[in-house]
Short mmCIF file of C-alpha atoms and ligand atoms in Angstrom, two decimals:
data_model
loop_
_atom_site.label_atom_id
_atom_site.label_comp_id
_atom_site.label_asym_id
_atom_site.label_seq_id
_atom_site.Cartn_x
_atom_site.Cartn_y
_atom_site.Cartn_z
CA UNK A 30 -17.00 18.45 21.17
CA UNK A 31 -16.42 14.75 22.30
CA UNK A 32 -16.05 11.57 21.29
CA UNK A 33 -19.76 9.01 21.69
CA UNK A 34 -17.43 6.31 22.99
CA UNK A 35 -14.84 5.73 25.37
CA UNK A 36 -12.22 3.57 23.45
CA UNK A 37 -11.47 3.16 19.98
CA UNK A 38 -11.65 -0.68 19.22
CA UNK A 39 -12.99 -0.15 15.52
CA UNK A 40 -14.46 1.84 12.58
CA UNK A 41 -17.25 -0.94 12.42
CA UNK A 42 -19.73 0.73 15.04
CA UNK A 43 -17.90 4.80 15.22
CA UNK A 44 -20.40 7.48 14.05
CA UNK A 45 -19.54 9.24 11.04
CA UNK A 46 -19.78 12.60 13.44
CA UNK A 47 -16.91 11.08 15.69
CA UNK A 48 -14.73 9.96 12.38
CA UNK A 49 -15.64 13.74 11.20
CA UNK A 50 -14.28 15.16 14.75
CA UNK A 51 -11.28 13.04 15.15
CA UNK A 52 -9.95 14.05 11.12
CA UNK A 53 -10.96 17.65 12.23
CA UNK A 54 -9.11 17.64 15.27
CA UNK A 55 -5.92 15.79 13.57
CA UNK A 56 -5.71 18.97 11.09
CA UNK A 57 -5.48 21.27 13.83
CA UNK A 58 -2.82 19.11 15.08
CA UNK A 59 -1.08 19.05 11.68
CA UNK A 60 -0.81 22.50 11.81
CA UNK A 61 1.01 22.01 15.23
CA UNK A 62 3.50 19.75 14.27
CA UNK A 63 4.79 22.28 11.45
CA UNK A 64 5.39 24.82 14.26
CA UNK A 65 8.82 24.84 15.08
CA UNK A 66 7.81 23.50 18.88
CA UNK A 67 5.90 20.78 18.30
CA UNK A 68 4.62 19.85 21.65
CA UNK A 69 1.09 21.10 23.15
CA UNK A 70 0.15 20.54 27.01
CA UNK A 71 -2.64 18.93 26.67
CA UNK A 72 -1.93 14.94 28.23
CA UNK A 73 0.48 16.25 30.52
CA UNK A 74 -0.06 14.15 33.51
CA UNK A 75 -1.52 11.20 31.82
CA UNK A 76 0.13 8.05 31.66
CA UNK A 77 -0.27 6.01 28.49
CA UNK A 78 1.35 2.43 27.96
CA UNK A 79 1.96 1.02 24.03
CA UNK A 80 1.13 -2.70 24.75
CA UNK A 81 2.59 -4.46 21.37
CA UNK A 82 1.73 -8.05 21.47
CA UNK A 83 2.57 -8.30 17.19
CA UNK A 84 5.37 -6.96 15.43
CA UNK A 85 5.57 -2.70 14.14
CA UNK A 86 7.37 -0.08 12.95
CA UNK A 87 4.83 2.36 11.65
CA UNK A 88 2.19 2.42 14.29
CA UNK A 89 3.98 1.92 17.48
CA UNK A 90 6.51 4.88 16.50
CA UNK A 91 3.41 6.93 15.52
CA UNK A 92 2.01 6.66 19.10
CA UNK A 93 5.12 7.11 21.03
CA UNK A 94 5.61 10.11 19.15
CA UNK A 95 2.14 11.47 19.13
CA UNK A 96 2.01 10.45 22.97
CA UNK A 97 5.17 12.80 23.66
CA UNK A 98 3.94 15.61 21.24
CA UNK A 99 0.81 15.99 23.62
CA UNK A 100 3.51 15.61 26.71
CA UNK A 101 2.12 12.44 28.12
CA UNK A 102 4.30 9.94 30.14
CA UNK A 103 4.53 6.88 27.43
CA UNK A 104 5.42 3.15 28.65
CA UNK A 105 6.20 0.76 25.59
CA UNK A 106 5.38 -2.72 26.45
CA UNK A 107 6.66 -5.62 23.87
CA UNK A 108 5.70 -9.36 24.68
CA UNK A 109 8.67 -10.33 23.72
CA UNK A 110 10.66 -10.47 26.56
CA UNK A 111 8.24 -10.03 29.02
CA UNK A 112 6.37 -11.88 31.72
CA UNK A 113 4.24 -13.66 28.81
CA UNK A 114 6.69 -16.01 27.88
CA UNK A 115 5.75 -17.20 31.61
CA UNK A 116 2.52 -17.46 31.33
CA UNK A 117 1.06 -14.79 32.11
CA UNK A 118 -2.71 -13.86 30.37
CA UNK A 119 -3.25 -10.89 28.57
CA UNK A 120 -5.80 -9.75 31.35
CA UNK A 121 -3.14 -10.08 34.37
CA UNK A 122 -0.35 -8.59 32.45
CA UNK A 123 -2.87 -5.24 31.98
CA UNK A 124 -4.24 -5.21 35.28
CA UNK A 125 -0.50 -5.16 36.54
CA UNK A 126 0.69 -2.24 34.39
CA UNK A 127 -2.67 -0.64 35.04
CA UNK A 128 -1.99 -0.88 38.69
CA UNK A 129 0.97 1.18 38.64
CA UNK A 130 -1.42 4.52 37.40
CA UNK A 131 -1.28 4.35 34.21
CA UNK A 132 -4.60 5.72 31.96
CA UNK A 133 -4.80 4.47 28.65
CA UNK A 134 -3.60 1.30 26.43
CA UNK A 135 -2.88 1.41 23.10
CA UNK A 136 -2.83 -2.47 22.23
CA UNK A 137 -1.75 -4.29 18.94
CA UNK A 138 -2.43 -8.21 18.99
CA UNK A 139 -2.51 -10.93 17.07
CA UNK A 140 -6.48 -12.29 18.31
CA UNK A 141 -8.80 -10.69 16.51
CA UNK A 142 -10.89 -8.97 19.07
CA UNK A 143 -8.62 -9.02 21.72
CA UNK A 144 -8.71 -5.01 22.47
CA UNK A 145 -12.89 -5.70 22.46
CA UNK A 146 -12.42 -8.14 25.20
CA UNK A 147 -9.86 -6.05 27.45
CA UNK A 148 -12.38 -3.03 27.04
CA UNK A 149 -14.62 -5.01 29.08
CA UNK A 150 -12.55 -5.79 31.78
CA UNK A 151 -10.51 -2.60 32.29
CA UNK A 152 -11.50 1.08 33.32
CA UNK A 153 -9.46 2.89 31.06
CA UNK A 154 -9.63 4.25 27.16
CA UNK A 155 -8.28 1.71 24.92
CA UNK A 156 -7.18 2.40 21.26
CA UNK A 157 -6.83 -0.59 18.79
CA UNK A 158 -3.44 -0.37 17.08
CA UNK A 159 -4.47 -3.55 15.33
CA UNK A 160 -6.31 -6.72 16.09
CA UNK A 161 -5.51 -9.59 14.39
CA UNK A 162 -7.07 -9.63 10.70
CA UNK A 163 -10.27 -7.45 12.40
CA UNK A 164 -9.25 -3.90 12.15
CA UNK A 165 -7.04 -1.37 12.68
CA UNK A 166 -8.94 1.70 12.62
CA UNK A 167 -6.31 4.37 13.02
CA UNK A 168 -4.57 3.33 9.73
CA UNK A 169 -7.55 3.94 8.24
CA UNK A 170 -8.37 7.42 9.77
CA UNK A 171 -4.81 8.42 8.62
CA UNK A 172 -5.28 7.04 5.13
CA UNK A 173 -9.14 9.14 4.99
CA UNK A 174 -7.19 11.82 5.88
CA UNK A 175 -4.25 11.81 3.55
CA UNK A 176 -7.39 11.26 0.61
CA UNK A 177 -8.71 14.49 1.97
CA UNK A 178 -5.63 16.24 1.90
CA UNK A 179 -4.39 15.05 -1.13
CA UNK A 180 -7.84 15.16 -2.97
CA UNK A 181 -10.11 17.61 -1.40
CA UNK A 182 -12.65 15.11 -0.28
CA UNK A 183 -13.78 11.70 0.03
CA UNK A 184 -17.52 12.06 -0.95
CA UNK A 185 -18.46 10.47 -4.38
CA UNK A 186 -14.39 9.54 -4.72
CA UNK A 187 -13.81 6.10 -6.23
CA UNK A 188 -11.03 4.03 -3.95
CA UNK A 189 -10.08 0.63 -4.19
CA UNK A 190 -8.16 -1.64 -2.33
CA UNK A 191 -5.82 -4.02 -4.30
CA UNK A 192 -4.36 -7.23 -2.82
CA UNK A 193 -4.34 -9.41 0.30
CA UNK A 194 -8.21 -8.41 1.02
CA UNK A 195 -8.42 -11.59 3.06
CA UNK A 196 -6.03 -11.15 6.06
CA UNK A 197 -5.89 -7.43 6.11
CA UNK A 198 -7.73 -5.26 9.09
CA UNK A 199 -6.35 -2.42 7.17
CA UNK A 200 -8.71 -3.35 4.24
CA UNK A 201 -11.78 -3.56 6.39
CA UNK A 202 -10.98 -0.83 8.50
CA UNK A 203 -10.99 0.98 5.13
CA UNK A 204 -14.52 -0.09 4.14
CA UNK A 205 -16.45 0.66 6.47
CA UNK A 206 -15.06 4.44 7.12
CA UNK A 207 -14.84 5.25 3.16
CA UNK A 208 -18.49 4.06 3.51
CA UNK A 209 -19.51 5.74 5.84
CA UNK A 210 -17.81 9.05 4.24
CA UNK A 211 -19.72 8.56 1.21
CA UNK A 212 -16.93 7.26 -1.12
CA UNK A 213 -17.63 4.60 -4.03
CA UNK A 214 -15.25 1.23 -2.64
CA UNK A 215 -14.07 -1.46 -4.72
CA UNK A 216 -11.78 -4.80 -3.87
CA UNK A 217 -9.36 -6.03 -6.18
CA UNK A 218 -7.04 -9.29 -6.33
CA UNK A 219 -6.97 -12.76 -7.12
CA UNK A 220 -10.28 -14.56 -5.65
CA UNK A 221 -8.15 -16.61 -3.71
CA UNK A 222 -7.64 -13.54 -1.84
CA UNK A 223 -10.86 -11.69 -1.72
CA UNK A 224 -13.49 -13.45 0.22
CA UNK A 225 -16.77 -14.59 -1.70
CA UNK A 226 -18.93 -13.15 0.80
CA UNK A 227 -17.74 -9.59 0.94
CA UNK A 228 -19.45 -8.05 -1.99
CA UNK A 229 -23.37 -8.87 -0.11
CA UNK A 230 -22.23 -8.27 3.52
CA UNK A 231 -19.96 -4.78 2.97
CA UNK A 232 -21.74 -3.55 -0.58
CA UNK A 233 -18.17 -3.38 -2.24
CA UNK A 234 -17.81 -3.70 -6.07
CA UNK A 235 -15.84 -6.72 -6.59
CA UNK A 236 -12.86 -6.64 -9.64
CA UNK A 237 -10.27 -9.80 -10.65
CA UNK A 238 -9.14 -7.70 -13.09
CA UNK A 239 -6.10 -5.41 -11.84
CA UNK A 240 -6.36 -2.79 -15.31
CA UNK A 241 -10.05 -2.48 -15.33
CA UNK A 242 -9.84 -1.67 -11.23
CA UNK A 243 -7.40 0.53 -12.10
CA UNK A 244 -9.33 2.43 -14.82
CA UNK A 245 -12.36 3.07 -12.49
CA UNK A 246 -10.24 4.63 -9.32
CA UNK A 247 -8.94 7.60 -8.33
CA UNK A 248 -7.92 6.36 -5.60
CA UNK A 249 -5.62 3.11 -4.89
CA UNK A 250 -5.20 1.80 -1.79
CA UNK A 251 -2.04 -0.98 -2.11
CA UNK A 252 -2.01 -3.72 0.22
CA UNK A 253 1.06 -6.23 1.59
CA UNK A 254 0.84 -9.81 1.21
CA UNK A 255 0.85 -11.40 4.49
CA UNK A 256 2.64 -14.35 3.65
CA UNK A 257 2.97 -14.79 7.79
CA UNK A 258 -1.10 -15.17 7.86
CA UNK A 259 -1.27 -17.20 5.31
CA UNK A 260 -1.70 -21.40 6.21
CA UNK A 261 -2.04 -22.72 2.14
CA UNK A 262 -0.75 -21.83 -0.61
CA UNK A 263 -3.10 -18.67 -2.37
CA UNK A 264 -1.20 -18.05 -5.74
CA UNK A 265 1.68 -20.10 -7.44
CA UNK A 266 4.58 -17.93 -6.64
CA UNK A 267 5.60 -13.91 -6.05
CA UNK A 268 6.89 -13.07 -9.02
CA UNK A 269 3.50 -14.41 -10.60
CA UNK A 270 2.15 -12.37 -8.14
CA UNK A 271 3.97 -9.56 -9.26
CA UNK A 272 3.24 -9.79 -13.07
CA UNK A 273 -0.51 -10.22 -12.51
CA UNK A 274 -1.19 -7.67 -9.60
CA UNK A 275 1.84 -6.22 -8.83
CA UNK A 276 1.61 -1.88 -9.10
CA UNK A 277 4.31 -0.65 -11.94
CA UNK A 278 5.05 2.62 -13.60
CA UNK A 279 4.30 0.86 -16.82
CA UNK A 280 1.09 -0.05 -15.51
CA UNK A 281 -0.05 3.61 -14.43
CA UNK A 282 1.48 5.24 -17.56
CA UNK A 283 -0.96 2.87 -19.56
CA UNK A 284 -4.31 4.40 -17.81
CA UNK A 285 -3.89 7.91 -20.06
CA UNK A 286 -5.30 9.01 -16.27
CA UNK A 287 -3.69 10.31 -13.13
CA UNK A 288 -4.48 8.09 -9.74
CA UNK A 289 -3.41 8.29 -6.32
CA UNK A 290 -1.20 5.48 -4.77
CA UNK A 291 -1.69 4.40 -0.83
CA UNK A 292 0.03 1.42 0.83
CA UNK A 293 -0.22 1.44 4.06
CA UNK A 294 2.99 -0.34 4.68
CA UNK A 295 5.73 -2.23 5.68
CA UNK A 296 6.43 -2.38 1.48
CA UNK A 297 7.23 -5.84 -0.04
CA UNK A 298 8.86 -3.53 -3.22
CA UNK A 299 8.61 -5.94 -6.43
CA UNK A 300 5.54 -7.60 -5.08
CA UNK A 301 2.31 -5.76 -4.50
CA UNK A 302 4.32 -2.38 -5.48
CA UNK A 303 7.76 -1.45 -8.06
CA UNK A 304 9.85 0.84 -6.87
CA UNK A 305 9.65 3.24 -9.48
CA UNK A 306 5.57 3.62 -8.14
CA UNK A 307 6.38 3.50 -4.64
CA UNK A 308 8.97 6.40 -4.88
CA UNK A 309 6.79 8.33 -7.40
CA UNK A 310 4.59 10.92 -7.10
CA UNK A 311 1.68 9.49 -7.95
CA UNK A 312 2.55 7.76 -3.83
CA UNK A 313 1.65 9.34 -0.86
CA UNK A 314 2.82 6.39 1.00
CA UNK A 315 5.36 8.63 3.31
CA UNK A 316 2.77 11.54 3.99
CA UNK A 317 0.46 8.60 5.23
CA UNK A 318 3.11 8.00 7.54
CA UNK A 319 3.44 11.48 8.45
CA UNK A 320 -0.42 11.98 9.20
CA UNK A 321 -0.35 9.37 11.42
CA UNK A 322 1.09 11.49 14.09
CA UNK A 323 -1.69 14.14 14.23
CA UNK A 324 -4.23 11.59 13.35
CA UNK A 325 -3.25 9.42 17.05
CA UNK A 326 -2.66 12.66 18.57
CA UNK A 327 -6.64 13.70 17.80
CA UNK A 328 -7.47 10.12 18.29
CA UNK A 329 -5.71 10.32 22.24
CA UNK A 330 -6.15 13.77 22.88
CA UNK A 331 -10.71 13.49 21.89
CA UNK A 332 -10.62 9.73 23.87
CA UNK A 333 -8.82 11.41 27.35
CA UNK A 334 -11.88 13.91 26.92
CA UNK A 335 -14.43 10.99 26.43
CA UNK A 336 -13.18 8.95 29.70
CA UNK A 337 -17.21 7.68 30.45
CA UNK A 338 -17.39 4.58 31.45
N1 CP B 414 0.77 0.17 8.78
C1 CP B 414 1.18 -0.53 9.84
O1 CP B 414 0.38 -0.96 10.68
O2 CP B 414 2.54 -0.70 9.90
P1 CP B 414 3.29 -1.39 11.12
O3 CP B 414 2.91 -2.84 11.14
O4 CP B 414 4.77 -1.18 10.87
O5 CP B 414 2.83 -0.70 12.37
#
């Protein structure tokens, strides 16, 4: 079985069959990494660079290690203190690190669509690891398949997304595959940070009210405020934040109901998320993390099979 596209720049336009394949694929790869060698063959002799143009701790870990579980040779590129602070464009600096062999980029940046653009200028796979406020689609094939896991299936499941809906690629990312996987989606959050036209152009319920989202999920997916995307001033202050949207132990004991907690990290604990949720075990915040190995794995290993371009 293979992949229908050569790189992995979104959810947006990937077939449900090729979503289906790559959380297959990752499960057979979970099942590796609990062997007590962890490390299959299969990209020995391929040469993958980790181009990070934007900050991480999560995803560019995830990579290296998923990169060295399927033995490829890994190159980790930051922009910080490199050749951009020169000068030079996004397009040289790949073309350079390209020319020295190397056979697939796994980019993070800042510009939304900035992996779309590379893609077509370059001859090799690329995987999104984030694009601006666009998408980052592997978070959100690790997060459909720590539902899964955790709840069997994602068909008819109610999830919502609670927070920072405007500047988050997680959140869209999110959309469109729950979607496309058949699960019911709602945003929640102040309107200041939900945008007015999302509710017509992705057919998600819309909900203001953080109890009443709460009551309809099963699922919810906890998001970060971005303060650093922010440019004006979207609610009066943190801690109002907090009280008004902020995930507590008080506020899940209150729902007489059991509901799974995502976030899909870095934490701002007291903000979005209390401790005593976070740390719970209604959270499966840290086997998110975990996923996200054989998730990239699959992702890496099903893209150096799809190399057609
Ligand atoms: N979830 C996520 O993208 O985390 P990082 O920014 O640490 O990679």
């Amino acid at each position: 079985m293979q992949l229908s596209t050569p790189h992995l720049l979104g959810i947006k336009d990937l077939p449900i069959a090729d979503i289906d394949l790559i959380l297959s694929t990752a499960s057979h790869f979970k099942d590796v990494l609990q062997r007590p060698i962890k490390k299959v063959p299969s990209l020995r002799d391929t040469t993958i660079v980790n181009l990070f143009y934007e900050n991480s701790t999560r995803t560019r870990i995830s990579f290296e290690l998923a990169e060295k579980r399927l033995s490829a040779d890994t190159l980790n590129f930051s922009a910080s203190g490199s050749s951009v602070s020169k000068g030079e464009s996004l397009l040289d600096t790949v073309k350079n690190i390209l020319s020295m062999k190397v056979d697939m980029v796994v980019m993070r940046h800042s510009s939304s669509g900035a992996p779309h653009f590379l893609a077509k200028h370059i001859p090799v796979a690329i995987v999104n690891a984030g694009d601006g406020i666009n998408e980052h689609p592997t978070q959100a094939l690790l997060d459909a398949f720590s539902i899964k896991e955790k709840c069997g299936t994602l068909e008819g499941k109610k999830v919502v997304l609670i927070g920072d809906i405007m500047h988050s690629r997680v959140a869209l990312s999110n959309i469109y595959l729950l979607k496309k996987a058949g699960a019911e989606v709602m945003v929640a959050g102040p309107p200041t940070l939900i945008p007015i036209y999302i509710q017509e152009a992705l057919d998600v319920r819309v909900e203001y009210n953080l109890k009443k989202a709460l009551q309809w999920c099963d699922v919810a997916n906890v998001l970060r405020i971005q303060l650093e995307r922010q440019n004006e001033v979207l609610f009066s202050s943190l801690r109002e934040y907090n009280l008004a949207y902020g995930i507590s132990k008080k506020t899940l004991e209150a729902l007489n109901k059991e509901i799974v907690i995502l976030h899909p990290g870095p934490i701002n604990r007291g903000v979005e998320i209390d401790s005593d949720v976070a740390d719970s075990s209604h959270s499966i915040i840290l086997q998110q993390v975990e996923n996200g190995v054989a998730v990239r794995m699959a992702v890496l290993y099903l893209l150096s099979n799809a190399q057609n371009f």
